[in-house]
mmCIF file of C-alpha atoms in Angstrom:
data_model
loop_
_atom_site.group_PDB
_atom_site.id
_atom_site.type_symbol
_atom_site.label_atom_id
_atom_site.label_comp_id
_atom_site.label_asym_id
_atom_site.label_seq_id
_atom_site.Cartn_x
_atom_site.Cartn_y
_atom_site.Cartn_z
ATOM 1 C CA MET Z 1 2.627 -28.529 -25.533
ATOM 2 C CA GLY Z 2 5.357 -26.262 -24.679
ATOM 3 C CA GLY Z 3 7.254 -26.826 -22.235
ATOM 4 C CA PRO Z 4 9.059 -24.690 -19.181
ATOM 5 C CA GLY Z 5 13.029 -23.106 -20.682
ATOM 6 C CA GLY Z 6 15.584 -21.648 -19.536
ATOM 7 C CA ARG Z 7 17.602 -18.343 -20.633
ATOM 8 C CA GLY Z 8 21.320 -18.992 -18.681
ATOM 9 C CA GLN Z 9 23.362 -16.375 -18.148
ATOM 10 C CA ARG Z 10 26.500 -18.431 -17.534
ATOM 11 C CA PRO Z 11 29.084 -17.328 -19.899
ATOM 12 C CA ARG Z 12 31.447 -20.680 -20.581
ATOM 13 C CA GLY Z 13 34.602 -20.512 -22.401
ATOM 14 C CA GLY Z 14 36.208 -17.849 -24.340
ATOM 15 C CA GLY Z 15 36.199 -16.974 -28.199
ATOM 16 C CA LEU Z 16 37.319 -14.287 -30.961
ATOM 17 C CA THR Z 17 36.533 -11.571 -32.939
ATOM 18 C CA ALA Z 18 37.852 -10.701 -36.514
ATOM 19 C CA ARG Z 19 36.883 -7.386 -36.770
ATOM 20 C CA GLY Z 20 39.177 -5.013 -39.598
ATOM 21 C CA GLY Z 21 41.035 -8.168 -40.620
ATOM 22 C CA GLN Z 22 42.279 -8.772 -36.878
ATOM 23 C CA LEU Z 23 41.987 -12.281 -34.850
ATOM 24 C CA SER Z 24 40.868 -11.995 -31.215
ATOM 25 C CA THR Z 25 40.526 -14.663 -28.862
ATOM 26 C CA ALA Z 26 39.189 -13.249 -26.129
ATOM 27 C CA ARG Z 27 36.551 -15.388 -24.096
ATOM 28 C CA LEU Z 28 33.535 -15.606 -24.663
ATOM 29 C CA ARG Z 29 31.172 -13.459 -22.739
ATOM 30 C CA VAL Z 30 26.947 -13.645 -22.417
ATOM 31 C CA ASP Z 31 26.198 -9.921 -23.458
ATOM 32 C CA THR Z 32 23.434 -7.443 -25.147
ATOM 33 C CA PRO Z 33 22.857 -7.847 -29.093
ATOM 34 C CA GLU Z 34 24.461 -4.737 -29.431
ATOM 35 C CA ARG Z 35 27.675 -5.366 -28.277
ATOM 36 C CA ALA Z 36 27.803 -8.108 -29.821
ATOM 37 C CA GLY Z 37 26.662 -5.912 -33.438
ATOM 38 C CA LEU Z 38 23.476 -7.223 -33.856
ATOM 39 C CA ASP Z 39 19.632 -6.310 -34.038
ATOM 40 C CA ARG Z 40 17.946 -6.483 -30.481
ATOM 41 C CA GLU Z 41 14.858 -7.388 -32.165
ATOM 42 C CA GLU Z 42 16.102 -9.951 -35.036
ATOM 43 C CA THR Z 43 17.847 -11.598 -31.995
ATOM 44 C CA ARG Z 44 14.482 -11.618 -30.001
ATOM 45 C CA ARG Z 45 12.659 -13.113 -33.073
ATOM 46 C CA LEU Z 46 15.151 -15.945 -33.222
ATOM 47 C CA ALA Z 47 14.986 -17.369 -29.741
ATOM 48 C CA ARG Z 48 11.148 -16.531 -30.215
ATOM 49 C CA GLU Z 49 10.984 -18.938 -32.731
ATOM 50 C CA VAL Z 50 13.255 -21.969 -31.683
ATOM 51 C CA ARG Z 51 10.889 -21.680 -28.590
ATOM 52 C CA ALA Z 52 7.988 -22.247 -30.761
ATOM 53 C CA LEU Z 53 9.304 -25.196 -32.193
ATOM 54 C CA THR Z 54 9.109 -27.194 -28.933
ATOM 55 C CA ALA Z 55 5.443 -25.969 -28.760
ATOM 56 C CA GLY Z 56 1.909 -27.950 -29.824
ATOM 57 C CA ASP Z 57 1.210 -32.208 -29.991
ATOM 58 C CA ARG Z 58 2.902 -32.698 -32.650
ATOM 59 C CA PRO Z 59 5.797 -30.281 -32.073
ATOM 60 C CA TRP Z 60 9.381 -30.643 -34.471
ATOM 61 C CA ALA Z 61 11.423 -31.251 -31.255
ATOM 62 C CA ALA Z 62 10.482 -31.863 -28.170
ATOM 63 C CA GLY Z 63 12.850 -29.795 -27.055
ATOM 64 C CA ALA Z 64 15.834 -27.049 -28.306
ATOM 65 C CA VAL Z 65 18.369 -25.149 -27.054
ATOM 66 C CA VAL Z 66 19.728 -21.902 -29.747
ATOM 67 C CA VAL Z 67 23.548 -20.646 -28.768
ATOM 68 C CA ALA Z 68 24.162 -17.962 -30.600
ATOM 69 C CA GLY Z 69 26.530 -14.423 -30.926
ATOM 70 C CA ARG Z 70 29.150 -12.581 -32.890
ATOM 71 C CA GLY Z 71 32.407 -12.508 -32.015
ATOM 72 C CA PRO Z 72 33.170 -13.042 -28.420
ATOM 73 C CA VAL Z 73 30.173 -12.264 -27.436
ATOM 74 C CA ILE Z 74 27.094 -14.765 -26.666
ATOM 75 C CA ALA Z 75 23.622 -12.547 -27.429
ATOM 76 C CA VAL Z 76 21.174 -15.283 -27.698
ATOM 77 C CA ARG Z 77 21.087 -18.156 -24.983
ATOM 78 C CA GLU Z 78 17.817 -19.777 -24.752
ATOM 79 C CA ALA Z 79 16.793 -23.015 -24.200
ATOM 80 C CA ALA Z 80 12.764 -24.637 -24.335
ATOM 81 C CA GLY Z 81 10.454 -27.745 -24.429
ATOM 82 C CA TRP Z 82 11.140 -30.947 -23.209
ATOM 83 C CA ALA Z 83 14.906 -32.682 -22.754
ATOM 84 C CA VAL Z 84 12.647 -35.948 -21.513
ATOM 85 C CA ARG Z 85 8.329 -35.200 -22.587
ATOM 86 C CA TYR Z 86 7.952 -39.481 -23.754
ATOM 87 C CA THR Z 87 8.223 -42.894 -22.709
ATOM 88 C CA ALA Z 88 7.775 -44.997 -25.405
ATOM 89 C CA TYR Z 89 6.182 -44.290 -29.429
ATOM 90 C CA ASP Z 90 2.421 -46.344 -29.942
ATOM 91 C CA PRO Z 91 3.055 -47.015 -33.493
ATOM 92 C CA GLU Z 92 -0.882 -47.487 -33.799
ATOM 93 C CA ALA Z 93 -1.512 -43.149 -32.887
ATOM 94 C CA ASP Z 94 1.444 -42.361 -34.194
ATOM 95 C CA ALA Z 95 2.360 -40.544 -31.732
ATOM 96 C CA GLY Z 96 4.033 -40.812 -28.371
ATOM 97 C CA VAL Z 97 3.148 -41.822 -25.182
ATOM 98 C CA GLU Z 98 2.972 -38.719 -22.626
ATOM 99 C CA ALA Z 99 5.844 -39.256 -19.424
ATOM 100 C CA PRO Z 100 4.052 -38.013 -16.331
ATOM 101 C CA PRO Z 101 4.762 -34.695 -14.971
ATOM 102 C CA ALA Z 102 7.590 -36.650 -12.169
ATOM 103 C CA ALA Z 103 9.044 -38.399 -14.960
ATOM 104 C CA ARG Z 104 9.712 -35.473 -17.493
ATOM 105 C CA ALA Z 105 12.472 -33.409 -17.873
ATOM 106 C CA PRO Z 106 12.975 -29.842 -18.852
ATOM 107 C CA MET Z 107 15.356 -28.517 -21.277
ATOM 108 C CA SER Z 108 17.695 -26.692 -19.903
ATOM 109 C CA ILE Z 109 21.025 -24.642 -21.609
ATOM 110 C CA ASP Z 110 22.906 -27.309 -19.954
ATOM 111 C CA THR Z 111 21.424 -30.028 -21.140
ATOM 112 C CA PRO Z 112 23.706 -32.426 -23.610
ATOM 113 C CA PHE Z 113 23.045 -33.691 -26.704
ATOM 114 C CA ASP Z 114 24.009 -36.625 -29.003
ATOM 115 C CA LEU Z 115 25.800 -34.719 -31.279
ATOM 116 C CA ALA Z 116 25.799 -37.208 -34.283
ATOM 117 C CA SER Z 117 27.726 -36.567 -37.097
ATOM 118 C CA LEU Z 118 28.395 -33.171 -35.695
ATOM 119 C CA THR Z 119 31.083 -35.762 -34.336
ATOM 120 C CA LYS Z 120 32.492 -36.140 -38.133
ATOM 121 C CA LEU Z 121 34.180 -31.719 -37.582
ATOM 122 C CA PHE Z 122 35.905 -33.015 -34.654
ATOM 123 C CA THR Z 123 37.446 -36.666 -36.351
ATOM 124 C CA SER Z 124 38.458 -33.578 -39.250
ATOM 125 C CA VAL Z 125 39.700 -31.845 -36.864
ATOM 126 C CA ALA Z 126 41.966 -34.470 -35.368
ATOM 127 C CA ALA Z 127 42.965 -35.836 -38.808
ATOM 128 C CA VAL Z 128 44.095 -32.124 -39.978
ATOM 129 C CA GLN Z 129 45.831 -31.857 -37.079
ATOM 130 C CA GLN Z 130 48.041 -34.531 -38.074
ATOM 131 C CA ILE Z 131 48.203 -32.807 -41.547
ATOM 132 C CA GLU Z 132 50.156 -29.824 -39.622
ATOM 133 C CA ARG Z 133 52.024 -32.294 -37.941
ATOM 134 C CA GLY Z 134 53.419 -33.415 -41.179
ATOM 135 C CA THR Z 135 52.563 -37.291 -39.759
ATOM 136 C CA LEU Z 136 49.511 -37.504 -42.183
ATOM 137 C CA GLY Z 137 49.550 -36.464 -46.453
ATOM 138 C CA ILE Z 138 46.516 -34.970 -47.097
ATOM 139 C CA ASP Z 139 46.662 -36.419 -50.572
ATOM 140 C CA ALA Z 140 48.374 -39.280 -49.291
ATOM 141 C CA ARG Z 141 46.456 -42.464 -50.047
ATOM 142 C CA VAL Z 142 45.066 -44.718 -47.598
ATOM 143 C CA GLY Z 143 46.711 -47.710 -48.095
ATOM 144 C CA ALA Z 144 50.040 -46.372 -47.191
ATOM 145 C CA TYR Z 145 48.488 -45.886 -44.190
ATOM 146 C CA LEU Z 146 46.121 -49.463 -43.739
ATOM 147 C CA PRO Z 147 47.642 -51.565 -45.971
ATOM 148 C CA ASP Z 148 45.011 -54.773 -44.450
ATOM 149 C CA PHE Z 149 41.984 -52.222 -46.176
ATOM 150 C CA HIS Z 150 42.497 -54.154 -49.071
ATOM 151 C CA ALA Z 151 39.832 -52.383 -50.453
ATOM 152 C CA ALA Z 152 40.362 -48.534 -50.493
ATOM 153 C CA ALA Z 153 44.405 -49.746 -50.836
ATOM 154 C CA ALA Z 154 43.237 -51.263 -54.514
ATOM 155 C CA HIS Z 155 41.474 -48.450 -55.693
ATOM 156 C CA GLY Z 156 43.902 -46.075 -54.584
ATOM 157 C CA LEU Z 157 41.649 -43.490 -52.060
ATOM 158 C CA THR Z 158 42.995 -40.461 -50.508
ATOM 159 C CA VAL Z 159 42.489 -38.779 -47.473
ATOM 160 C CA ARG Z 160 41.410 -35.731 -49.604
ATOM 161 C CA GLN Z 161 38.721 -38.135 -50.865
ATOM 162 C CA LEU Z 162 37.719 -39.303 -47.161
ATOM 163 C CA LEU Z 163 37.051 -35.816 -45.908
ATOM 164 C CA THR Z 164 35.513 -34.747 -48.434
ATOM 165 C CA HIS Z 165 33.130 -37.721 -48.807
ATOM 166 C CA THR Z 166 34.410 -37.765 -52.747
ATOM 167 C CA SER Z 167 35.074 -41.756 -52.098
ATOM 168 C CA GLY Z 168 32.808 -43.695 -53.536
ATOM 169 C CA LEU Z 169 31.655 -45.446 -50.711
ATOM 170 C CA ARG Z 170 28.528 -45.961 -50.244
ATOM 171 C CA PRO Z 171 26.745 -43.827 -47.490
ATOM 172 C CA GLU Z 172 26.334 -46.776 -44.603
ATOM 173 C CA LEU Z 173 27.423 -50.549 -43.803
ATOM 174 C CA PRO Z 174 25.117 -52.467 -41.805
ATOM 175 C CA LEU Z 175 27.846 -52.945 -38.606
ATOM 176 C CA TYR Z 176 25.196 -53.458 -36.386
ATOM 177 C CA ASP Z 177 23.762 -57.114 -38.010
ATOM 178 C CA CYS Z 178 28.086 -58.184 -38.236
ATOM 179 C CA ALA Z 179 28.329 -60.745 -35.074
ATOM 180 C CA ASP Z 180 30.836 -59.587 -33.434
ATOM 181 C CA ASP Z 181 33.811 -57.008 -33.609
ATOM 182 C CA ALA Z 182 36.203 -58.959 -36.279
ATOM 183 C CA GLU Z 183 33.511 -59.017 -38.744
ATOM 184 C CA ARG Z 184 32.990 -55.716 -38.618
ATOM 185 C CA LEU Z 185 36.425 -54.898 -38.924
ATOM 186 C CA GLU Z 186 36.637 -57.473 -42.017
ATOM 187 C CA ARG Z 187 33.840 -55.052 -43.581
ATOM 188 C CA LEU Z 188 35.843 -51.905 -43.555
ATOM 189 C CA ARG Z 189 38.457 -53.902 -44.560
ATOM 190 C CA SER Z 190 36.791 -55.599 -47.812
ATOM 191 C CA GLU Z 191 34.511 -52.243 -48.955
ATOM 192 C CA ALA Z 192 34.967 -51.371 -52.054
ATOM 193 C CA PRO Z 193 33.191 -47.908 -53.573
ATOM 194 C CA ALA Z 194 29.864 -48.650 -54.996
ATOM 195 C CA THR Z 195 30.755 -45.700 -57.634
ATOM 196 C CA GLU Z 196 34.005 -44.018 -59.127
ATOM 197 C CA PRO Z 197 35.748 -41.955 -56.890
ATOM 198 C CA GLY Z 198 35.325 -38.713 -57.719
ATOM 199 C CA ARG Z 199 31.782 -37.509 -57.106
ATOM 200 C CA HIS Z 200 30.527 -36.675 -53.479
ATOM 201 C CA VAL Z 201 28.524 -39.405 -52.171
ATOM 202 C CA TYR Z 202 28.283 -37.981 -48.368
ATOM 203 C CA SER Z 203 28.967 -41.420 -46.438
ATOM 204 C CA ASP Z 204 29.538 -42.212 -42.449
ATOM 205 C CA VAL Z 205 31.647 -44.982 -43.781
ATOM 206 C CA ASN Z 206 34.731 -42.373 -44.624
ATOM 207 C CA LEU Z 207 34.998 -41.026 -41.284
ATOM 208 C CA LEU Z 208 34.517 -44.972 -40.215
ATOM 209 C CA LEU Z 209 37.764 -45.487 -42.724
ATOM 210 C CA LEU Z 210 39.973 -42.106 -40.863
ATOM 211 C CA GLN Z 211 39.194 -43.379 -37.969
ATOM 212 C CA GLN Z 212 40.750 -46.684 -38.562
ATOM 213 C CA LEU Z 213 43.740 -44.722 -39.940
ATOM 214 C CA LEU Z 214 44.368 -41.669 -36.962
ATOM 215 C CA GLU Z 215 44.462 -44.727 -34.729
ATOM 216 C CA ARG Z 216 46.666 -46.860 -36.177
ATOM 217 C CA LEU Z 217 49.126 -43.560 -37.295
ATOM 218 C CA THR Z 218 48.679 -42.410 -33.419
ATOM 219 C CA GLY Z 219 48.448 -45.474 -31.429
ATOM 220 C CA ARG Z 220 45.883 -43.546 -29.567
ATOM 221 C CA SER Z 221 42.171 -44.427 -29.869
ATOM 222 C CA LEU Z 222 39.551 -41.809 -31.422
ATOM 223 C CA ASP Z 223 38.239 -40.521 -27.898
ATOM 224 C CA VAL Z 224 41.371 -39.744 -26.558
ATOM 225 C CA LEU Z 225 42.604 -37.657 -29.701
ATOM 226 C CA VAL Z 226 39.410 -35.879 -29.290
ATOM 227 C CA ARG Z 227 40.161 -35.511 -25.542
ATOM 228 C CA ASP Z 228 43.734 -34.575 -25.283
ATOM 229 C CA GLY Z 229 43.760 -32.027 -28.938
ATOM 230 C CA ILE Z 230 40.741 -30.175 -29.283
ATOM 231 C CA THR Z 231 37.534 -30.932 -26.045
ATOM 232 C CA ARG Z 232 40.844 -30.322 -22.961
ATOM 233 C CA PRO Z 233 42.885 -27.811 -23.825
ATOM 234 C CA LEU Z 234 39.611 -25.661 -25.152
ATOM 235 C CA GLY Z 235 38.248 -26.102 -21.850
ATOM 236 C CA MET Z 236 34.946 -27.959 -23.317
ATOM 237 C CA THR Z 237 34.480 -30.177 -19.688
ATOM 238 C CA SER Z 238 31.367 -31.339 -21.487
ATOM 239 C CA THR Z 239 32.014 -32.859 -24.849
ATOM 240 C CA ARG Z 240 32.608 -36.539 -24.676
ATOM 241 C CA PHE Z 241 32.406 -39.446 -26.089
ATOM 242 C CA GLY Z 242 29.405 -41.630 -24.232
ATOM 243 C CA PRO Z 243 27.518 -42.860 -22.842
ATOM 244 C CA CYS Z 244 26.571 -39.335 -20.807
ATOM 245 C CA PRO Z 245 23.718 -39.577 -17.998
ATOM 246 C CA GLY Z 246 21.363 -36.869 -18.854
ATOM 247 C CA ALA Z 247 21.282 -35.903 -22.065
ATOM 248 C CA ALA Z 248 18.080 -35.470 -24.310
ATOM 249 C CA ALA Z 249 15.908 -38.444 -25.104
ATOM 250 C CA THR Z 250 16.011 -39.556 -28.516
ATOM 251 C CA GLU Z 251 14.094 -42.577 -30.168
ATOM 252 C CA ASP Z 252 11.930 -45.361 -28.881
ATOM 253 C CA GLN Z 253 14.552 -46.904 -31.324
ATOM 254 C CA ARG Z 254 12.504 -50.215 -32.632
ATOM 255 C CA ARG Z 255 12.261 -51.428 -35.801
ATOM 256 C CA PRO Z 256 10.897 -51.753 -38.304
ATOM 257 C CA TRP Z 257 11.548 -47.718 -38.399
ATOM 258 C CA ALA Z 258 14.678 -48.583 -37.071
ATOM 259 C CA LYS Z 259 17.619 -50.774 -36.852
ATOM 260 C CA ALA Z 260 17.895 -52.045 -34.108
ATOM 261 C CA ASP Z 261 15.068 -52.814 -31.125
ATOM 262 C CA ARG Z 262 16.653 -51.197 -27.829
ATOM 263 C CA GLY Z 263 13.385 -49.052 -26.622
ATOM 264 C CA MET Z 264 13.788 -45.299 -26.221
ATOM 265 C CA LEU Z 265 17.251 -43.863 -25.538
ATOM 266 C CA ARG Z 266 18.885 -41.420 -23.561
ATOM 267 C CA GLY Z 267 22.252 -41.383 -22.708
ATOM 268 C CA GLU Z 268 23.047 -43.926 -25.509
ATOM 269 C CA VAL Z 269 24.546 -42.878 -28.636
ATOM 270 C CA HIS Z 270 21.592 -42.764 -31.001
ATOM 271 C CA ASP Z 271 22.932 -44.267 -34.638
ATOM 272 C CA GLU Z 272 23.402 -48.139 -34.871
ATOM 273 C CA ASN Z 273 26.324 -48.544 -36.170
ATOM 274 C CA ALA Z 274 28.039 -46.290 -33.155
ATOM 275 C CA TRP Z 275 26.505 -48.323 -30.728
ATOM 276 C CA ALA Z 276 27.259 -51.267 -32.583
ATOM 277 C CA LEU Z 277 31.236 -49.857 -32.168
ATOM 278 C CA GLY Z 278 30.766 -49.066 -28.798
ATOM 279 C CA GLY Z 279 30.007 -46.003 -28.672
ATOM 280 C CA VAL Z 280 33.685 -44.703 -30.127
ATOM 281 C CA ALA Z 281 32.838 -43.911 -33.870
ATOM 282 C CA GLY Z 282 34.462 -41.369 -36.260
ATOM 283 C CA HIS Z 283 31.612 -40.394 -37.351
ATOM 284 C CA ALA Z 284 28.815 -40.514 -34.433
ATOM 285 C CA GLY Z 285 29.382 -41.267 -31.262
ATOM 286 C CA LEU Z 286 29.834 -36.718 -29.536
ATOM 287 C CA PHE Z 287 27.778 -35.801 -26.650
ATOM 288 C CA SER Z 288 27.955 -31.406 -26.119
ATOM 289 C CA THR Z 289 26.031 -28.830 -24.900
ATOM 290 C CA ALA Z 290 25.496 -25.138 -26.771
ATOM 291 C CA ASP Z 291 27.795 -23.739 -24.674
ATOM 292 C CA ASP Z 292 30.705 -26.279 -25.615
ATOM 293 C CA LEU Z 293 30.193 -25.636 -28.860
ATOM 294 C CA ALA Z 294 30.245 -22.323 -29.373
ATOM 295 C CA VAL Z 295 33.419 -22.473 -27.310
ATOM 296 C CA PHE Z 296 34.564 -25.154 -30.639
ATOM 297 C CA CYS Z 297 32.861 -21.752 -33.231
ATOM 298 C CA ARG Z 298 34.715 -19.028 -31.734
ATOM 299 C CA THR Z 299 37.983 -21.593 -31.926
ATOM 300 C CA LEU Z 300 37.835 -22.271 -35.532
ATOM 301 C CA LEU Z 301 36.748 -17.935 -36.078
ATOM 302 C CA SER Z 302 39.944 -17.317 -34.364
ATOM 303 C CA GLY Z 303 42.010 -18.977 -36.581
ATOM 304 C CA GLY Z 304 42.357 -22.185 -34.377
ATOM 305 C CA SER Z 305 43.132 -20.382 -30.665
ATOM 306 C CA TYR Z 306 40.960 -19.652 -28.134
ATOM 307 C CA GLY Z 307 42.741 -17.382 -25.007
ATOM 308 C CA PRO Z 308 46.066 -19.341 -24.724
ATOM 309 C CA ALA Z 309 45.046 -22.444 -26.168
ATOM 310 C CA ARG Z 310 46.425 -23.322 -29.831
ATOM 311 C CA ILE Z 311 44.739 -26.774 -31.623
ATOM 312 C CA LEU Z 312 45.369 -25.619 -35.468
ATOM 313 C CA GLY Z 313 47.395 -23.299 -36.680
ATOM 314 C CA PRO Z 314 45.323 -21.107 -39.202
ATOM 315 C CA ASP Z 315 46.508 -22.083 -42.391
ATOM 316 C CA PHE Z 316 45.360 -25.280 -41.241
ATOM 317 C CA VAL Z 317 41.881 -23.926 -40.432
ATOM 318 C CA ASP Z 318 41.392 -22.073 -44.220
ATOM 319 C CA LEU Z 319 42.645 -25.853 -45.150
ATOM 320 C CA LEU Z 320 40.025 -27.405 -42.853
ATOM 321 C CA LEU Z 321 36.728 -24.825 -44.101
ATOM 322 C CA ALA Z 322 37.894 -23.498 -47.822
ATOM 323 C CA PRO Z 323 35.650 -25.663 -50.015
ATOM 324 C CA PRO Z 324 34.379 -27.745 -50.721
ATOM 325 C CA GLY Z 325 35.562 -28.383 -46.699
ATOM 326 C CA LEU Z 326 37.011 -31.131 -45.101
ATOM 327 C CA GLY Z 327 34.475 -32.921 -42.978
ATOM 328 C CA PHE Z 328 32.401 -28.967 -43.023
ATOM 329 C CA ALA Z 329 29.968 -28.663 -45.288
ATOM 330 C CA VAL Z 330 30.248 -25.420 -46.969
ATOM 331 C CA ASP Z 331 27.748 -22.576 -48.136
ATOM 332 C CA GLN Z 332 24.588 -24.810 -47.916
ATOM 333 C CA PRO Z 333 21.024 -22.865 -48.073
ATOM 334 C CA TRP Z 334 19.552 -25.773 -46.609
ATOM 335 C CA PHE Z 335 20.400 -25.603 -43.038
ATOM 336 C CA MET Z 336 22.644 -22.467 -42.889
ATOM 337 C CA GLY Z 337 19.394 -20.000 -44.636
ATOM 338 C CA GLU Z 338 21.280 -17.041 -46.037
ATOM 339 C CA LEU Z 339 24.578 -17.276 -43.371
ATOM 340 C CA ALA Z 340 24.708 -19.222 -46.669
ATOM 341 C CA GLY Z 341 27.056 -18.026 -49.646
ATOM 342 C CA ARG Z 342 29.880 -16.351 -48.761
ATOM 343 C CA GLY Z 343 31.972 -19.469 -47.023
ATOM 344 C CA ALA Z 344 29.777 -20.542 -44.389
ATOM 345 C CA ALA Z 345 30.905 -23.939 -42.711
ATOM 346 C CA GLY Z 346 28.466 -26.376 -40.889
ATOM 347 C CA HIS Z 347 27.053 -29.444 -40.571
ATOM 348 C CA THR Z 348 23.936 -31.436 -39.062
ATOM 349 C CA GLY Z 349 23.208 -34.012 -37.080
ATOM 350 C CA PHE Z 350 20.567 -36.882 -37.276
ATOM 351 C CA THR Z 351 19.683 -36.672 -33.995
ATOM 352 C CA GLY Z 352 18.428 -33.007 -34.822
ATOM 353 C CA THR Z 353 21.775 -30.623 -33.852
ATOM 354 C CA SER Z 354 23.333 -28.376 -35.986
ATOM 355 C CA LEU Z 355 26.093 -25.989 -36.331
ATOM 356 C CA VAL Z 356 26.987 -22.647 -37.996
ATOM 357 C CA LEU Z 357 30.085 -20.228 -38.088
ATOM 358 C CA ASP Z 358 30.181 -18.440 -40.482
ATOM 359 C CA ARG Z 359 33.853 -15.950 -40.776
ATOM 360 C CA ALA Z 360 32.063 -13.140 -42.792
ATOM 361 C CA THR Z 361 30.369 -12.098 -40.729
ATOM 362 C CA ASP Z 362 32.332 -13.304 -37.885
ATOM 363 C CA THR Z 363 29.338 -14.946 -36.196
ATOM 364 C CA PHE Z 364 27.459 -18.492 -35.006
ATOM 365 C CA LEU Z 365 24.904 -20.617 -34.524
ATOM 366 C CA ILE Z 366 24.323 -23.667 -32.905
ATOM 367 C CA LEU Z 367 20.878 -25.214 -33.053
ATOM 368 C CA LEU Z 368 20.382 -28.495 -30.973
ATOM 369 C CA ALA Z 369 17.156 -30.402 -30.378
ATOM 370 C CA ASN Z 370 16.187 -33.820 -30.518
ATOM 371 C CA THR Z 371 14.092 -33.946 -33.360
ATOM 372 C CA VAL Z 372 14.294 -38.107 -33.335
ATOM 373 C CA HIS Z 373 11.894 -38.166 -29.893
ATOM 374 C CA PRO Z 374 9.558 -40.211 -29.731
ATOM 375 C CA ARG Z 375 11.027 -41.525 -33.376
ATOM 376 C CA ARG Z 376 12.348 -40.527 -36.434
ATOM 377 C CA ARG Z 377 10.750 -38.938 -38.722
ATOM 378 C CA PRO Z 378 11.670 -37.609 -42.338
ATOM 379 C CA PRO Z 379 13.970 -34.605 -42.032
ATOM 380 C CA ASP Z 380 13.386 -31.076 -42.362
ATOM 381 C CA SER Z 381 15.616 -28.565 -42.301
ATOM 382 C CA ALA Z 382 13.740 -25.800 -42.907
ATOM 383 C CA PRO Z 383 13.415 -24.627 -39.069
ATOM 384 C CA ARG Z 384 17.506 -24.255 -38.950
ATOM 385 C CA ALA Z 385 17.721 -22.390 -42.058
ATOM 386 C CA ARG Z 386 15.148 -19.985 -40.728
ATOM 387 C CA ALA Z 387 17.394 -19.760 -37.721
ATOM 388 C CA GLY Z 388 20.812 -18.778 -39.792
ATOM 389 C CA THR Z 389 18.690 -16.161 -42.304
ATOM 390 C CA ARG Z 390 17.449 -14.609 -38.719
ATOM 391 C CA LEU Z 391 20.906 -14.287 -37.761
ATOM 392 C CA ARG Z 392 22.731 -12.923 -40.991
ATOM 393 C CA ARG Z 393 19.558 -10.716 -40.579
ATOM 394 C CA ALA Z 394 20.698 -9.496 -37.176
ATOM 395 C CA VAL Z 395 24.409 -8.541 -38.307
ATOM 396 C CA ARG Z 396 24.950 -5.034 -38.467
#
């Protein structure tokens, strides 16, 4: 069954338009598709298709929020389904245990989500900020900043390799099985590449090493770097590392399908390694809303500025988003659909989150869903790709 949804009217923050080569930092506003230069019927289809993703007994997601627009105009702003629908997962029935009506929570535009790997984008921006300031070299060796991380130092891993997932490090480490923080840190220090550096192998470990590097370099923790360098200047007041009461529920996390026994999660980070690290990690841990992420997208589309705030210069936004992307994935049809092809950049998150920004059409698409509620399933990004295609076809 589908839950109640809401179409909000409260604009958040600011944005840009990039018409005729001119970048504008005009603040975001909710307006008509026509004002955004988008086809009304295509945007209606986009909203309708997202609502359908939450319908039925076994929906793609219990709930979802979509925010999309062009230039400074938010033309689609829709919530559907449930932030909390289930109390547990029943493995014998292979289905969620429905919560009683009083215990359910409808999805709203303002519902925060566990961003999962969208956190990597913020860690990447924090790194490029240091590159812009001249305190970090894009092709510098990690060992120059972290000499005690002897495996990375011995293999000559570079900052660029961490940001482009070409370090050769394996996808993840079981830090959640370590006895304490000292053991977790030693695992990171001793982790050597599993394959020859240079080939793309997507790895959470890259961003964990980058977190260690940034914290050593600046003397500040990652949550402070993200807050002071990105979210506070941009007015992204709903974006922070957890815990985050009121967030959309994620998984009834239990072995054998998960890597820890934690029960139904809401407001606590889903990723087991981020949880083991106290909730602040370079690869996962942030919570945010679709409105806040729209501000983040508009900032990058405007060359790093948003209203009076500037978090990066245009040249460094280019460095961040140019193929193959630093932290960002570029031109990936499997989740961008027809938005891919001319430099669209974005990312997905394991919990069901995604964002895409397309400089060629000056558009952005944020689709947040709790697809792992009540438990994780094999990933299915076809709905994300369809949403990207729908937005691309709406561009006049």
